[in-house]
Amino acid sequence: MNHMQVLLGKFLIIFKNIIYNQKEGEIMAHFVCSDLHGQYWAWKKIKGLLNENDNLIFLGDAIDRGPDGIKIAMEILARPNTTYIMGNHEDMMIDYMLYHGWDYNCKKIWYYNGGEVTHKALKSLDAETRNNFLKQIADLPLE
């Protein structure tokens, strides 16, 4: 078991604090998670805990460091009953991609924090998909 798997196990124990609501005879759970950083295996485990009607509050940082951040973020954005709050890594991406692409220091800060893998993944998307994704992320609430 590697360090990330141990952390995920602790994470799931901590955040598997489920609050049940009785709504038309259904049990609905509320989950909170964050900081997946492109680790699709972790997102897959979390998805396995979620039922269709469960609420997910994602506190940001789906992207950077790991290879599948864009894929994870797109799945979270598409999931019903989900609130996605912008994390600092999404903020760095938006800052560089939409507002300060000309600023080498902005890119350097993002890359220093693991953004290079995300930037490469963004460049592999067609322009329409990339622009729609960036707009969705830019429109996320900050709190």
PDB file of C-alpha atoms in Angstrom:
ATOM      1  CA  MET A   1       0.000   0.000   0.000  1.00  0.00           C
ATOM      2  CA  ASN A   2       1.527   3.323  -1.011  1.00  0.00           C
ATOM      3  CA  HIS A   3       1.331   6.697   0.731  1.00  0.00           C
ATOM      4  CA  MET A   4      -1.557   7.934  -1.440  1.00  0.00           C
ATOM      5  CA  GLN A   5      -3.634   4.820  -0.707  1.00  0.00           C
ATOM      6  CA  VAL A   6      -3.122   5.259   3.031  1.00  0.00           C
ATOM      7  CA  LEU A   7      -4.139   8.908   2.774  1.00  0.00           C
ATOM      8  CA  LEU A   8      -7.190   7.985   0.714  1.00  0.00           C
ATOM      9  CA  GLY A   9      -8.217   5.405   3.301  1.00  0.00           C
ATOM     10  CA  LYS A  10      -7.978   8.001   6.066  1.00  0.00           C
ATOM     11  CA  PHE A  11      -9.728  10.531   3.839  1.00  0.00           C
ATOM     12  CA  LEU A  12     -12.639   8.190   3.182  1.00  0.00           C
ATOM     13  CA  ILE A  13     -13.019   7.428   6.886  1.00  0.00           C
ATOM     14  CA  ILE A  14     -12.997  11.118   7.787  1.00  0.00           C
ATOM     15  CA  PHE A  15     -15.341  12.241   5.044  1.00  0.00           C
ATOM     16  CA  LYS A  16     -17.692   9.305   5.104  1.00  0.00           C
ATOM     17  CA  ASN A  17     -19.602  11.339   7.644  1.00  0.00           C
ATOM     18  CA  ILE A  18     -22.999  10.763   6.149  1.00  0.00           C
ATOM     19  CA  ILE A  19     -26.011  12.854   6.977  1.00  0.00           C
ATOM     20  CA  TYR A  20     -29.178  11.073   5.958  1.00  0.00           C
ATOM     21  CA  ASN A  21     -32.270  12.902   4.793  1.00  0.00           C
ATOM     22  CA  GLN A  22     -35.639  11.290   4.461  1.00  0.00           C
ATOM     23  CA  LYS A  23     -37.087  12.581   1.223  1.00  0.00           C
ATOM     24  CA  GLU A  24     -39.916  10.632  -0.341  1.00  0.00           C
ATOM     25  CA  GLY A  25     -38.663   7.449   1.304  1.00  0.00           C
ATOM     26  CA  GLU A  26     -35.152   7.751  -0.122  1.00  0.00           C
ATOM     27  CA  ILE A  27     -31.941   7.935   1.829  1.00  0.00           C
ATOM     28  CA  MET A  28     -29.583  10.563   0.500  1.00  0.00           C
ATOM     29  CA  ALA A  29     -26.017  10.938   1.726  1.00  0.00           C
ATOM     30  CA  HIS A  30     -23.840  14.035   1.622  1.00  0.00           C
ATOM     31  CA  PHE A  31     -20.157  13.611   0.823  1.00  0.00           C
ATOM     32  CA  VAL A  32     -17.374  16.189   0.934  1.00  0.00           C
ATOM     33  CA  CYS A  33     -14.017  15.679  -0.738  1.00  0.00           C
ATOM     34  CA  SER A  34     -11.133  17.596  -2.287  1.00  0.00           C
ATOM     35  CA  ASP A  35      -7.552  17.446  -3.503  1.00  0.00           C
ATOM     36  CA  LEU A  36      -7.686  14.560  -5.956  1.00  0.00           C
ATOM     37  CA  HIS A  37      -4.883  16.167  -7.991  1.00  0.00           C
ATOM     38  CA  GLY A  38      -5.289  14.073 -11.126  1.00  0.00           C
ATOM     39  CA  GLN A  39      -5.361  10.709  -9.335  1.00  0.00           C
ATOM     40  CA  TYR A  40      -8.154   8.931 -11.189  1.00  0.00           C
ATOM     41  CA  TRP A  41      -7.864   5.781  -9.071  1.00  0.00           C
ATOM     42  CA  ALA A  42      -8.844   7.878  -6.016  1.00  0.00           C
ATOM     43  CA  TRP A  43     -11.779   9.493  -7.828  1.00  0.00           C
ATOM     44  CA  LYS A  44     -12.925   6.046  -8.991  1.00  0.00           C
ATOM     45  CA  LYS A  45     -12.991   4.796  -5.375  1.00  0.00           C
ATOM     46  CA  ILE A  46     -14.956   7.847  -4.262  1.00  0.00           C
ATOM     47  CA  LYS A  47     -17.417   7.452  -7.150  1.00  0.00           C
ATOM     48  CA  GLY A  48     -17.935   3.877  -5.979  1.00  0.00           C
ATOM     49  CA  LEU A  49     -19.254   5.175  -2.656  1.00  0.00           C
ATOM     50  CA  LEU A  50     -21.737   7.572  -4.253  1.00  0.00           C
ATOM     51  CA  ASN A  51     -25.275   6.670  -5.144  1.00  0.00           C
ATOM     52  CA  GLU A  52     -27.091   8.528  -7.896  1.00  0.00           C
ATOM     53  CA  ASN A  53     -29.054  10.699  -5.446  1.00  0.00           C
ATOM     54  CA  ASP A  54     -26.173  11.472  -3.096  1.00  0.00           C
ATOM     55  CA  ASN A  55     -24.925  15.023  -2.821  1.00  0.00           C
ATOM     56  CA  LEU A  56     -21.237  15.677  -3.407  1.00  0.00           C
ATOM     57  CA  ILE A  57     -19.503  18.857  -2.363  1.00  0.00           C
ATOM     58  CA  PHE A  58     -16.128  18.985  -4.074  1.00  0.00           C
ATOM     59  CA  LEU A  59     -13.792  21.531  -2.484  1.00  0.00           C
ATOM     60  CA  GLY A  60     -11.488  21.903  -5.461  1.00  0.00           C
ATOM     61  CA  ASP A  61      -8.094  20.759  -6.661  1.00  0.00           C
ATOM     62  CA  ALA A  62      -9.134  18.005  -9.052  1.00  0.00           C
ATOM     63  CA  ILE A  63      -6.294  19.066 -11.347  1.00  0.00           C
ATOM     64  CA  ASP A  64      -2.483  19.296 -11.382  1.00  0.00           C
ATOM     65  CA  ARG A  65       0.231  16.882 -10.304  1.00  0.00           C
ATOM     66  CA  GLY A  66      -1.438  13.682 -11.586  1.00  0.00           C
ATOM     67  CA  PRO A  67      -2.245  12.764 -15.182  1.00  0.00           C
ATOM     68  CA  ASP A  68      -6.059  12.715 -15.116  1.00  0.00           C
ATOM     69  CA  GLY A  69      -7.076  16.027 -13.581  1.00  0.00           C
ATOM     70  CA  ILE A  70      -9.031  17.280 -16.585  1.00  0.00           C
ATOM     71  CA  LYS A  71     -10.911  13.981 -16.854  1.00  0.00           C
ATOM     72  CA  ILE A  72     -11.772  14.079 -13.141  1.00  0.00           C
ATOM     73  CA  ALA A  73     -12.851  17.740 -13.248  1.00  0.00           C
ATOM     74  CA  MET A  74     -15.066  17.121 -16.290  1.00  0.00           C
ATOM     75  CA  GLU A  75     -16.744  14.181 -14.558  1.00  0.00           C
ATOM     76  CA  ILE A  76     -17.329  16.210 -11.398  1.00  0.00           C
ATOM     77  CA  LEU A  77     -18.761  19.093 -13.443  1.00  0.00           C
ATOM     78  CA  ALA A  78     -21.137  16.695 -15.223  1.00  0.00           C
ATOM     79  CA  ARG A  79     -22.288  14.874 -12.081  1.00  0.00           C
ATOM     80  CA  PRO A  80     -25.794  15.736 -10.847  1.00  0.00           C
ATOM     81  CA  ASN A  81     -26.281  16.773  -7.219  1.00  0.00           C
ATOM     82  CA  THR A  82     -22.767  18.173  -7.071  1.00  0.00           C
ATOM     83  CA  THR A  83     -21.358  21.469  -5.905  1.00  0.00           C
ATOM     84  CA  TYR A  84     -17.848  22.122  -7.217  1.00  0.00           C
ATOM     85  CA  ILE A  85     -16.005  24.897  -5.406  1.00  0.00           C
ATOM     86  CA  MET A  86     -12.896  26.303  -7.060  1.00  0.00           C
ATOM     87  CA  GLY A  87      -9.634  25.312  -5.440  1.00  0.00           C
ATOM     88  CA  ASN A  88      -6.336  27.146  -5.645  1.00  0.00           C
ATOM     89  CA  HIS A  89      -5.111  24.848  -8.448  1.00  0.00           C
ATOM     90  CA  GLU A  90      -8.163  25.598 -10.604  1.00  0.00           C
ATOM     91  CA  ASP A  91      -7.583  29.278  -9.818  1.00  0.00           C
ATOM     92  CA  MET A  92      -3.945  29.103 -10.977  1.00  0.00           C
ATOM     93  CA  MET A  93      -5.039  27.372 -14.193  1.00  0.00           C
ATOM     94  CA  ILE A  94      -7.693  29.992 -14.936  1.00  0.00           C
ATOM     95  CA  ASP A  95      -5.338  32.827 -14.030  1.00  0.00           C
ATOM     96  CA  TYR A  96      -2.781  31.642 -16.572  1.00  0.00           C
ATOM     97  CA  MET A  97      -5.076  30.253 -19.285  1.00  0.00           C
ATOM     98  CA  LEU A  98      -7.626  33.070 -19.390  1.00  0.00           C
ATOM     99  CA  TYR A  99      -6.034  36.173 -17.937  1.00  0.00           C
ATOM    100  CA  HIS A 100      -2.239  36.131 -17.828  1.00  0.00           C
ATOM    101  CA  GLY A 101      -1.055  33.772 -20.558  1.00  0.00           C
ATOM    102  CA  TRP A 102       1.585  36.297 -21.491  1.00  0.00           C
ATOM    103  CA  ASP A 103       3.036  36.358 -17.962  1.00  0.00           C
ATOM    104  CA  TYR A 104       5.938  33.925 -17.563  1.00  0.00           C
ATOM    105  CA  ASN A 105       5.813  34.203 -13.755  1.00  0.00           C
ATOM    106  CA  CYS A 106       2.163  33.167 -13.724  1.00  0.00           C
ATOM    107  CA  LYS A 107       3.016  30.069 -15.763  1.00  0.00           C
ATOM    108  CA  LYS A 108       6.054  29.361 -13.585  1.00  0.00           C
ATOM    109  CA  ILE A 109       3.947  29.451 -10.396  1.00  0.00           C
ATOM    110  CA  TRP A 110       1.332  27.140 -11.915  1.00  0.00           C
ATOM    111  CA  TYR A 111       3.968  24.703 -13.188  1.00  0.00           C
ATOM    112  CA  TYR A 112       5.782  24.758  -9.836  1.00  0.00           C
ATOM    113  CA  ASN A 113       2.518  23.606  -8.248  1.00  0.00           C
ATOM    114  CA  GLY A 114       2.048  20.722 -10.693  1.00  0.00           C
ATOM    115  CA  GLY A 115       0.274  22.511 -13.534  1.00  0.00           C
ATOM    116  CA  GLU A 116       2.459  21.339 -16.409  1.00  0.00           C
ATOM    117  CA  VAL A 117       0.637  18.006 -16.726  1.00  0.00           C
ATOM    118  CA  THR A 118      -2.721  19.816 -16.716  1.00  0.00           C
ATOM    119  CA  HIS A 119      -1.519  22.337 -19.298  1.00  0.00           C
ATOM    120  CA  LYS A 120      -0.442  19.514 -21.626  1.00  0.00           C
ATOM    121  CA  ALA A 121      -3.825  17.828 -21.189  1.00  0.00           C
ATOM    122  CA  LEU A 122      -5.637  21.085 -21.961  1.00  0.00           C
ATOM    123  CA  LYS A 123      -3.598  21.582 -25.132  1.00  0.00           C
ATOM    124  CA  SER A 124      -4.628  18.102 -26.306  1.00  0.00           C
ATOM    125  CA  LEU A 125      -8.332  19.053 -26.228  1.00  0.00           C
ATOM    126  CA  ASP A 126     -10.002  20.593 -29.254  1.00  0.00           C
ATOM    127  CA  ALA A 127     -10.451  24.360 -28.918  1.00  0.00           C
ATOM    128  CA  GLU A 128     -14.211  24.244 -28.318  1.00  0.00           C
ATOM    129  CA  THR A 129     -13.974  21.615 -25.568  1.00  0.00           C
ATOM    130  CA  ARG A 130     -11.042  23.419 -23.937  1.00  0.00           C
ATOM    131  CA  ASN A 131     -12.793  26.805 -23.996  1.00  0.00           C
ATOM    132  CA  ASN A 132     -16.054  25.379 -22.623  1.00  0.00           C
ATOM    133  CA  PHE A 133     -14.169  23.587 -19.860  1.00  0.00           C
ATOM    134  CA  LEU A 134     -12.201  26.710 -18.891  1.00  0.00           C
ATOM    135  CA  LYS A 135     -15.394  28.780 -18.822  1.00  0.00           C
ATOM    136  CA  GLN A 136     -17.100  26.235 -16.567  1.00  0.00           C
ATOM    137  CA  ILE A 137     -14.138  26.264 -14.190  1.00  0.00           C
ATOM    138  CA  ALA A 138     -13.907  30.080 -14.253  1.00  0.00           C
ATOM    139  CA  ASP A 139     -17.589  30.259 -13.263  1.00  0.00           C
ATOM    140  CA  LEU A 140     -17.151  28.042 -10.190  1.00  0.00           C
ATOM    141  CA  PRO A 141     -17.877  29.614  -6.823  1.00  0.00           C
ATOM    142  CA  LEU A 142     -14.900  30.452  -4.635  1.00  0.00           C
ATOM    143  CA  GLU A 143     -16.700  29.481  -1.450  1.00  0.00           C
TER     144      GLU A 143
END
